[in-house]
Amino acid sequence: MGRKIDVHHHFVPDAYIAAYESDPSGWQLPRWSVNASLEHMDANGTDVTILSLTAPGTSILQGPAASDLARKINIEAAKIRDENPTRFGFFATLPPLAQDVEPVLKEIRYALDVLKADGVTLYTRYGTRNHYLGHATFKPVWTLLDERKSVVFIHPTHSVHTDLINPSLPQPVIDYPHETTRTAVDLLISNTVKEHPNVKIILSHAGGTLPFLATRAAHLTFDASLSSKDPEEFLEEARYFYFDLALSGNPWTVRFMLDFAKPGHVLYGSDFPYAPTKTIETHLKLLESADMSADVRHSIDRGSAEGLFPRLRLA
């Protein structure tokens, strides 16, 4: 196993537990500790992990309470990083984008300038009106992130109230990848990606279904006058996303991802601790069995992540 950098690795900080003790996506809130992450990393050949808060994040609260929660979580994440600087980084948690962008901008500046976060986490959509990330309301956020040349980790959130979903098949199993696809397409046809070229966007779970549906979406949105984005431009911009392989390490998906994404845009991710350990280990074994050159394997294991996070480069 290589000395991997894991860009899709969650933590469950005390501030979050105190605010909300269960996850409305249908998963149970897992038990987590720094030692649990370190043990997982050591067992699976991971040198460094970039911590992030999974959905629904601070959307469980509103107004100043949500902003306060984001600040507490970021301070806690920075403390973990500072106590283990060679093992952890973190993507900053933000207040909900749909409520008021000013607190979001304030927290981005604080997280990047004071806490030295490695990037920020955004969820696929926000608010009761289900605004995906290309919505005009969020343009000031993207403008600031572009100015800072930030890395943005996009994680899916639940799109349907869990009471309407068969509990035997929680939304993270199937629906989360579709959520990622929806927001990625929204970012493309709204020209958010084109207008903010300095932002490096990581899509979770191999981009959901985007690599498989991109050609379909590119032509349908244009031919049905849903978008003025030329299909060739759509497809070219889609390839510039970064894609993590959390729960997507099987040889078939990996082969397709390497053909679809720009070279150096495929990253390792585990989805610890929300995915069962056995599932993570199975996908890791499948990834290790995939046929690829040593250079490509190094790129997935850590080379691509080192390009995004230069401080993590090996001496």
CSV table of C-alpha atoms in Angstrom, one decimal:
chain,number,residue,atom,x,y,z
A,1,MET,CA,0.0,0.0,0.0
A,2,GLY,CA,1.2,3.5,-0.9
A,3,ARG,CA,1.7,6.4,1.5
A,4,LYS,CA,-1.7,7.8,0.7
A,5,ILE,CA,-3.4,11.1,1.2
A,6,ASP,CA,-7.1,10.7,2.1
A,7,VAL,CA,-9.1,13.7,0.9
A,8,HIS,CA,-12.5,12.2,1.9
A,9,HIS,CA,-12.3,11.4,5.6
A,10,HIS,CA,-14.8,12.8,8.1
A,11,PHE,CA,-14.7,13.7,11.7
A,12,VAL,CA,-17.4,14.0,14.3
A,13,PRO,CA,-16.3,16.9,16.5
A,14,ASP,CA,-17.6,17.4,20.0
A,15,ALA,CA,-19.3,20.7,19.0
A,16,TYR,CA,-21.3,18.9,16.3
A,17,ILE,CA,-22.4,16.1,18.7
A,18,ALA,CA,-23.6,18.6,21.2
A,19,ALA,CA,-25.6,20.4,18.6
A,20,TYR,CA,-27.2,17.4,17.0
A,21,GLU,CA,-26.9,13.7,17.9
A,22,SER,CA,-28.2,12.0,14.8
A,23,ASP,CA,-27.9,12.2,11.1
A,24,PRO,CA,-31.1,12.8,9.1
A,25,SER,CA,-29.5,11.2,6.0
A,26,GLY,CA,-30.5,7.8,7.4
A,27,TRP,CA,-27.0,6.9,8.7
A,28,GLN,CA,-26.4,6.8,12.4
A,29,LEU,CA,-23.9,9.3,13.8
A,30,PRO,CA,-20.8,7.2,14.2
A,31,ARG,CA,-18.5,7.1,17.2
A,32,TRP,CA,-15.3,8.9,16.3
A,33,SER,CA,-12.0,9.9,17.8
A,34,VAL,CA,-8.7,11.1,16.6
A,35,ASN,CA,-7.2,7.8,17.6
A,36,ALA,CA,-9.8,6.0,15.6
A,37,SER,CA,-8.8,7.9,12.5
A,38,LEU,CA,-5.1,7.3,13.2
A,39,GLU,CA,-5.7,3.6,13.6
A,40,HIS,CA,-7.7,3.5,10.4
A,41,MET,CA,-5.0,5.4,8.5
A,42,ASP,CA,-2.2,3.2,9.8
A,43,ALA,CA,-4.0,0.0,8.9
A,44,ASN,CA,-4.7,1.2,5.4
A,45,GLY,CA,-1.4,2.8,4.4
A,46,THR,CA,-2.6,6.4,4.7
A,47,ASP,CA,0.0,9.1,5.7
A,48,VAL,CA,-2.3,12.2,5.8
A,49,THR,CA,-6.0,12.8,6.1
A,50,ILE,CA,-7.9,16.0,5.3
A,51,LEU,CA,-10.8,16.1,7.8
A,52,SER,CA,-14.2,17.3,6.8
A,53,LEU,CA,-17.7,17.5,8.3
A,54,THR,CA,-20.2,15.5,6.5
A,55,ALA,CA,-23.8,16.6,5.6
A,56,PRO,CA,-26.0,18.2,6.8
A,57,GLY,CA,-23.3,20.2,8.6
A,58,THR,CA,-24.3,23.5,10.2
A,59,SER,CA,-27.7,23.4,8.4
A,60,ILE,CA,-29.1,21.8,11.5
A,61,LEU,CA,-29.1,25.3,13.0
A,62,GLN,CA,-30.0,28.7,11.7
A,63,GLY,CA,-28.6,32.3,11.9
A,64,PRO,CA,-25.9,33.1,14.5
A,65,ALA,CA,-26.2,29.7,16.1
A,66,ALA,CA,-25.1,28.1,12.8
A,67,SER,CA,-22.2,30.5,12.4
A,68,ASP,CA,-21.1,29.9,16.0
A,69,LEU,CA,-21.2,26.1,15.4
A,70,ALA,CA,-19.1,26.5,12.2
A,71,ARG,CA,-16.5,28.5,14.2
A,72,LYS,CA,-16.3,26.0,17.0
A,73,ILE,CA,-15.9,23.1,14.6
A,74,ASN,CA,-13.1,24.9,12.7
A,75,ILE,CA,-11.3,25.7,15.9
A,76,GLU,CA,-11.6,22.1,16.9
A,77,ALA,CA,-10.3,20.9,13.5
A,78,ALA,CA,-7.4,23.3,13.6
A,79,LYS,CA,-6.5,22.0,17.1
A,80,ILE,CA,-6.5,18.4,15.8
A,81,ARG,CA,-4.2,19.5,12.9
A,82,ASP,CA,-1.9,21.4,15.1
A,83,GLU,CA,-1.5,18.5,17.5
A,84,ASN,CA,-0.8,16.1,14.6
A,85,PRO,CA,0.6,18.3,11.8
A,86,THR,CA,2.1,15.5,9.8
A,87,ARG,CA,-1.1,13.4,9.8
A,88,PHE,CA,-4.1,15.8,9.5
A,89,GLY,CA,-5.4,18.8,7.5
A,90,PHE,CA,-8.9,20.0,7.3
A,91,PHE,CA,-11.5,21.5,5.1
A,92,ALA,CA,-13.3,24.4,6.8
A,93,THR,CA,-16.9,24.0,7.8
A,94,LEU,CA,-19.1,27.0,6.8
A,95,PRO,CA,-22.5,28.4,7.9
A,96,PRO,CA,-25.4,27.4,5.6
A,97,LEU,CA,-25.1,29.3,2.3
A,98,ALA,CA,-28.8,29.8,1.8
A,99,GLN,CA,-29.4,31.8,4.9
A,100,ASP,CA,-27.0,34.8,4.6
A,101,VAL,CA,-23.7,34.8,2.6
A,102,GLU,CA,-22.0,37.5,4.8
A,103,PRO,CA,-21.3,35.1,7.7
A,104,VAL,CA,-20.1,32.5,5.1
A,105,LEU,CA,-17.6,35.0,3.7
A,106,LYS,CA,-16.5,35.9,7.2
A,107,GLU,CA,-15.9,32.3,8.1
A,108,ILE,CA,-14.0,31.6,4.9
A,109,ARG,CA,-11.6,34.5,5.6
A,110,TYR,CA,-11.1,33.4,9.2
A,111,ALA,CA,-10.6,29.7,8.3
A,112,LEU,CA,-8.1,30.4,5.6
A,113,ASP,CA,-6.3,33.4,7.1
A,114,VAL,CA,-6.2,32.6,10.8
A,115,LEU,CA,-6.7,28.8,11.0
A,116,LYS,CA,-4.9,28.0,7.8
A,117,ALA,CA,-7.5,25.5,6.6
A,118,ASP,CA,-6.6,23.5,3.5
A,119,GLY,CA,-9.8,24.4,1.8
A,120,VAL,CA,-13.5,24.6,2.5
A,121,THR,CA,-16.4,22.1,2.4
A,122,LEU,CA,-19.6,22.9,0.5
A,123,TYR,CA,-22.7,20.7,0.3
A,124,THR,CA,-24.5,20.0,-3.0
A,125,ARG,CA,-27.5,22.2,-2.3
A,126,TYR,CA,-28.9,24.6,0.3
A,127,GLY,CA,-32.2,25.8,1.7
A,128,THR,CA,-35.8,24.9,1.3
A,129,ARG,CA,-35.8,26.0,-2.3
A,130,ASN,CA,-33.0,23.5,-3.1
A,131,HIS,CA,-30.5,25.9,-4.6
A,132,TYR,CA,-27.6,24.0,-6.1
A,133,LEU,CA,-24.2,25.5,-6.1
A,134,GLY,CA,-24.4,27.4,-9.3
A,135,HIS,CA,-27.3,29.6,-8.1
A,136,ALA,CA,-26.7,33.3,-8.4
A,137,THR,CA,-27.2,33.8,-4.6
A,138,PHE,CA,-23.8,32.0,-4.1
A,139,LYS,CA,-21.8,34.1,-6.5
A,140,PRO,CA,-20.1,36.2,-3.8
A,141,VAL,CA,-18.9,33.0,-2.2
A,142,TRP,CA,-17.4,31.7,-5.4
A,143,THR,CA,-15.8,35.1,-6.1
A,144,LEU,CA,-14.0,35.0,-2.8
A,145,LEU,CA,-12.9,31.4,-3.2
A,146,ASP,CA,-11.6,32.2,-6.7
A,147,GLU,CA,-9.6,35.2,-5.3
A,148,ARG,CA,-8.1,32.9,-2.7
A,149,LYS,CA,-7.4,30.1,-5.2
A,150,SER,CA,-9.1,27.7,-2.8
A,151,VAL,CA,-9.7,24.0,-2.8
A,152,VAL,CA,-13.4,23.2,-2.4
A,153,PHE,CA,-14.5,19.8,-1.3
A,154,ILE,CA,-18.1,19.2,-2.4
A,155,HIS,CA,-20.1,16.6,-0.5
A,156,PRO,CA,-23.6,15.4,-1.2
A,157,THR,CA,-26.5,16.0,1.2
A,158,HIS,CA,-29.9,14.3,1.4
A,159,SER,CA,-32.3,15.6,-1.2
A,160,VAL,CA,-35.5,14.1,0.0
A,161,HIS,CA,-37.0,14.0,3.5
A,162,THR,CA,-36.0,10.6,5.1
A,163,ASP,CA,-39.6,9.8,5.9
A,164,LEU,CA,-40.2,9.5,2.2
A,165,ILE,CA,-37.4,7.0,1.7
A,166,ASN,CA,-37.5,3.2,2.3
A,167,PRO,CA,-35.3,2.9,5.4
A,168,SER,CA,-33.8,-0.3,4.1
A,169,LEU,CA,-31.9,1.8,1.5
A,170,PRO,CA,-30.8,5.1,3.0
A,171,GLN,CA,-30.0,8.0,0.6
A,172,PRO,CA,-26.2,7.8,1.0
A,173,VAL,CA,-26.2,4.4,-0.7
A,174,ILE,CA,-27.7,5.5,-4.1
A,175,ASP,CA,-29.1,9.0,-4.0
A,176,TYR,CA,-25.9,10.9,-2.8
A,177,PRO,CA,-24.0,10.2,-6.0
A,178,HIS,CA,-27.0,11.7,-8.0
A,179,GLU,CA,-26.9,14.8,-5.8
A,180,THR,CA,-23.2,15.3,-6.7
A,181,THR,CA,-24.1,15.0,-10.3
A,182,ARG,CA,-26.9,17.6,-10.1
A,183,THR,CA,-24.7,20.2,-8.5
A,184,ALA,CA,-21.8,19.6,-10.8
A,185,VAL,CA,-24.1,20.1,-13.9
A,186,ASP,CA,-25.5,23.2,-12.2
A,187,LEU,CA,-22.0,24.6,-11.8
A,188,LEU,CA,-21.2,23.9,-15.4
A,189,ILE,CA,-24.4,25.3,-17.1
A,190,SER,CA,-24.4,28.4,-14.8
A,191,ASN,CA,-20.8,29.1,-15.9
A,192,THR,CA,-19.7,29.0,-12.3
A,193,VAL,CA,-16.8,26.8,-13.2
A,194,LYS,CA,-15.8,28.9,-16.2
A,195,GLU,CA,-16.0,32.2,-14.4
A,196,HIS,CA,-13.9,31.0,-11.4
A,197,PRO,CA,-11.0,29.1,-12.9
A,198,ASN,CA,-8.7,29.5,-9.8
A,199,VAL,CA,-11.0,27.3,-7.6
A,200,LYS,CA,-10.0,23.6,-7.5
A,201,ILE,CA,-13.2,21.6,-7.0
A,202,ILE,CA,-13.2,18.1,-5.6
A,203,LEU,CA,-16.3,16.0,-6.3
A,204,SER,CA,-17.1,13.2,-3.9
A,205,HIS,CA,-17.5,9.5,-4.9
A,206,ALA,CA,-15.9,9.7,-8.3
A,207,GLY,CA,-18.2,12.6,-9.2
A,208,GLY,CA,-21.3,10.6,-8.6
A,209,THR,CA,-22.8,9.7,-12.0
A,210,LEU,CA,-21.3,12.8,-13.8
A,211,PRO,CA,-18.6,10.8,-15.8
A,212,PHE,CA,-21.3,8.5,-17.1
A,213,LEU,CA,-24.0,11.1,-17.8
A,214,ALA,CA,-21.9,14.1,-18.8
A,215,THR,CA,-22.3,13.6,-22.6
A,216,ARG,CA,-26.1,13.0,-22.1
A,217,ALA,CA,-26.4,16.2,-20.0
A,218,ALA,CA,-24.2,18.3,-22.2
A,219,HIS,CA,-26.3,17.7,-25.3
A,220,LEU,CA,-29.8,17.6,-23.7
A,221,THR,CA,-29.3,20.8,-21.8
A,222,PHE,CA,-28.1,22.6,-25.0
A,223,ASP,CA,-30.5,21.0,-27.5
A,224,ALA,CA,-33.6,21.5,-25.3
A,225,SER,CA,-32.6,25.2,-24.7
A,226,LEU,CA,-32.0,24.6,-21.0
A,227,SER,CA,-28.6,26.0,-21.3
A,228,SER,CA,-26.5,28.0,-23.7
A,229,LYS,CA,-23.4,26.0,-22.8
A,230,ASP,CA,-21.9,24.4,-25.9
A,231,PRO,CA,-21.7,20.6,-25.4
A,232,GLU,CA,-18.0,20.5,-26.2
A,233,GLU,CA,-17.3,23.3,-23.7
A,234,PHE,CA,-19.5,21.5,-21.1
A,235,LEU,CA,-17.5,18.3,-21.5
A,236,GLU,CA,-14.1,20.0,-21.4
A,237,GLU,CA,-15.0,21.9,-18.2
A,238,ALA,CA,-16.4,18.7,-16.6
A,239,ARG,CA,-13.0,17.0,-17.0
A,240,TYR,CA,-11.4,19.7,-14.9
A,241,PHE,CA,-13.1,18.8,-11.7
A,242,TYR,CA,-11.1,16.7,-9.3
A,243,PHE,CA,-12.7,13.3,-8.4
A,244,ASP,CA,-12.1,11.4,-5.2
A,245,LEU,CA,-12.5,7.6,-5.2
A,246,ALA,CA,-14.3,7.2,-1.9
A,247,LEU,CA,-16.4,4.0,-2.1
A,248,SER,CA,-15.6,4.0,-5.9
A,249,GLY,CA,-12.3,2.1,-6.0
A,250,ASN,CA,-13.4,-0.8,-8.2
A,251,PRO,CA,-11.4,-1.4,-11.4
A,252,TRP,CA,-14.3,-0.5,-13.7
A,253,THR,CA,-15.0,2.9,-12.2
A,254,VAL,CA,-11.3,3.6,-11.8
A,255,ARG,CA,-10.7,2.8,-15.5
A,256,PHE,CA,-13.5,5.0,-16.6
A,257,MET,CA,-12.4,7.8,-14.3
A,258,LEU,CA,-8.8,7.8,-15.6
A,259,ASP,CA,-10.2,8.1,-19.2
A,260,PHE,CA,-12.6,10.9,-18.3
A,261,ALA,CA,-10.7,13.1,-15.9
A,262,LYS,CA,-7.8,15.3,-16.7
A,263,PRO,CA,-4.4,13.6,-15.8
A,264,GLY,CA,-3.7,14.2,-12.1
A,265,HIS,CA,-7.3,14.9,-11.2
A,266,VAL,CA,-8.2,11.6,-9.5
A,267,LEU,CA,-7.6,11.4,-5.7
A,268,TYR,CA,-7.8,8.8,-3.0
A,269,GLY,CA,-10.7,8.9,-0.5
A,270,SER,CA,-12.0,6.5,2.1
A,271,ASP,CA,-15.3,7.9,3.5
A,272,PHE,CA,-14.2,6.9,7.1
A,273,PRO,CA,-16.0,6.7,9.6
A,274,TYR,CA,-19.4,6.7,8.0
A,275,ALA,CA,-18.9,3.8,5.6
A,276,PRO,CA,-18.4,0.4,7.3
A,277,THR,CA,-14.8,-0.6,7.7
A,278,LYS,CA,-15.3,-3.7,5.7
A,279,THR,CA,-16.7,-1.7,2.8
A,280,ILE,CA,-13.7,0.7,2.9
A,281,GLU,CA,-11.2,-2.1,3.0
A,282,THR,CA,-13.0,-3.9,0.1
A,283,HIS,CA,-12.8,-0.8,-2.1
A,284,LEU,CA,-9.2,-0.3,-1.2
A,285,LYS,CA,-8.3,-3.9,-2.2
A,286,LEU,CA,-10.2,-3.4,-5.5
A,287,LEU,CA,-8.3,-0.2,-6.1
A,288,GLU,CA,-5.0,-1.9,-5.5
A,289,SER,CA,-6.0,-4.6,-7.9
A,290,ALA,CA,-6.8,-2.2,-10.7
A,291,ASP,CA,-4.4,-2.2,-13.7
A,292,MET,CA,-2.5,1.0,-14.0
A,293,SER,CA,1.1,2.3,-14.3
A,294,ALA,CA,3.2,3.1,-11.2
A,295,ASP,CA,3.0,6.8,-12.1
A,296,VAL,CA,-0.8,6.8,-12.2
A,297,ARG,CA,-1.0,4.8,-9.0
A,298,HIS,CA,1.3,7.3,-7.2
A,299,SER,CA,-0.8,10.2,-8.6
A,300,ILE,CA,-4.0,8.7,-7.1
A,301,ASP,CA,-2.3,7.7,-3.8
A,302,ARG,CA,-0.8,11.1,-3.1
A,303,GLY,CA,0.7,12.9,-6.2
A,304,SER,CA,-2.5,14.7,-7.2
A,305,ALA,CA,-3.3,15.7,-3.6
A,306,GLU,CA,0.3,17.0,-3.2
A,307,GLY,CA,-0.5,19.3,-6.2
A,308,LEU,CA,-3.5,20.6,-4.4
A,309,PHE,CA,-1.9,20.8,-1.0
A,310,PRO,CA,1.9,21.6,-1.5
A,311,ARG,CA,2.6,21.5,2.2
A,312,LEU,CA,1.9,17.8,2.2
A,313,ARG,CA,4.7,17.0,-0.2
A,314,LEU,CA,7.2,14.5,1.0
A,315,ALA,CA,10.7,16.0,1.7
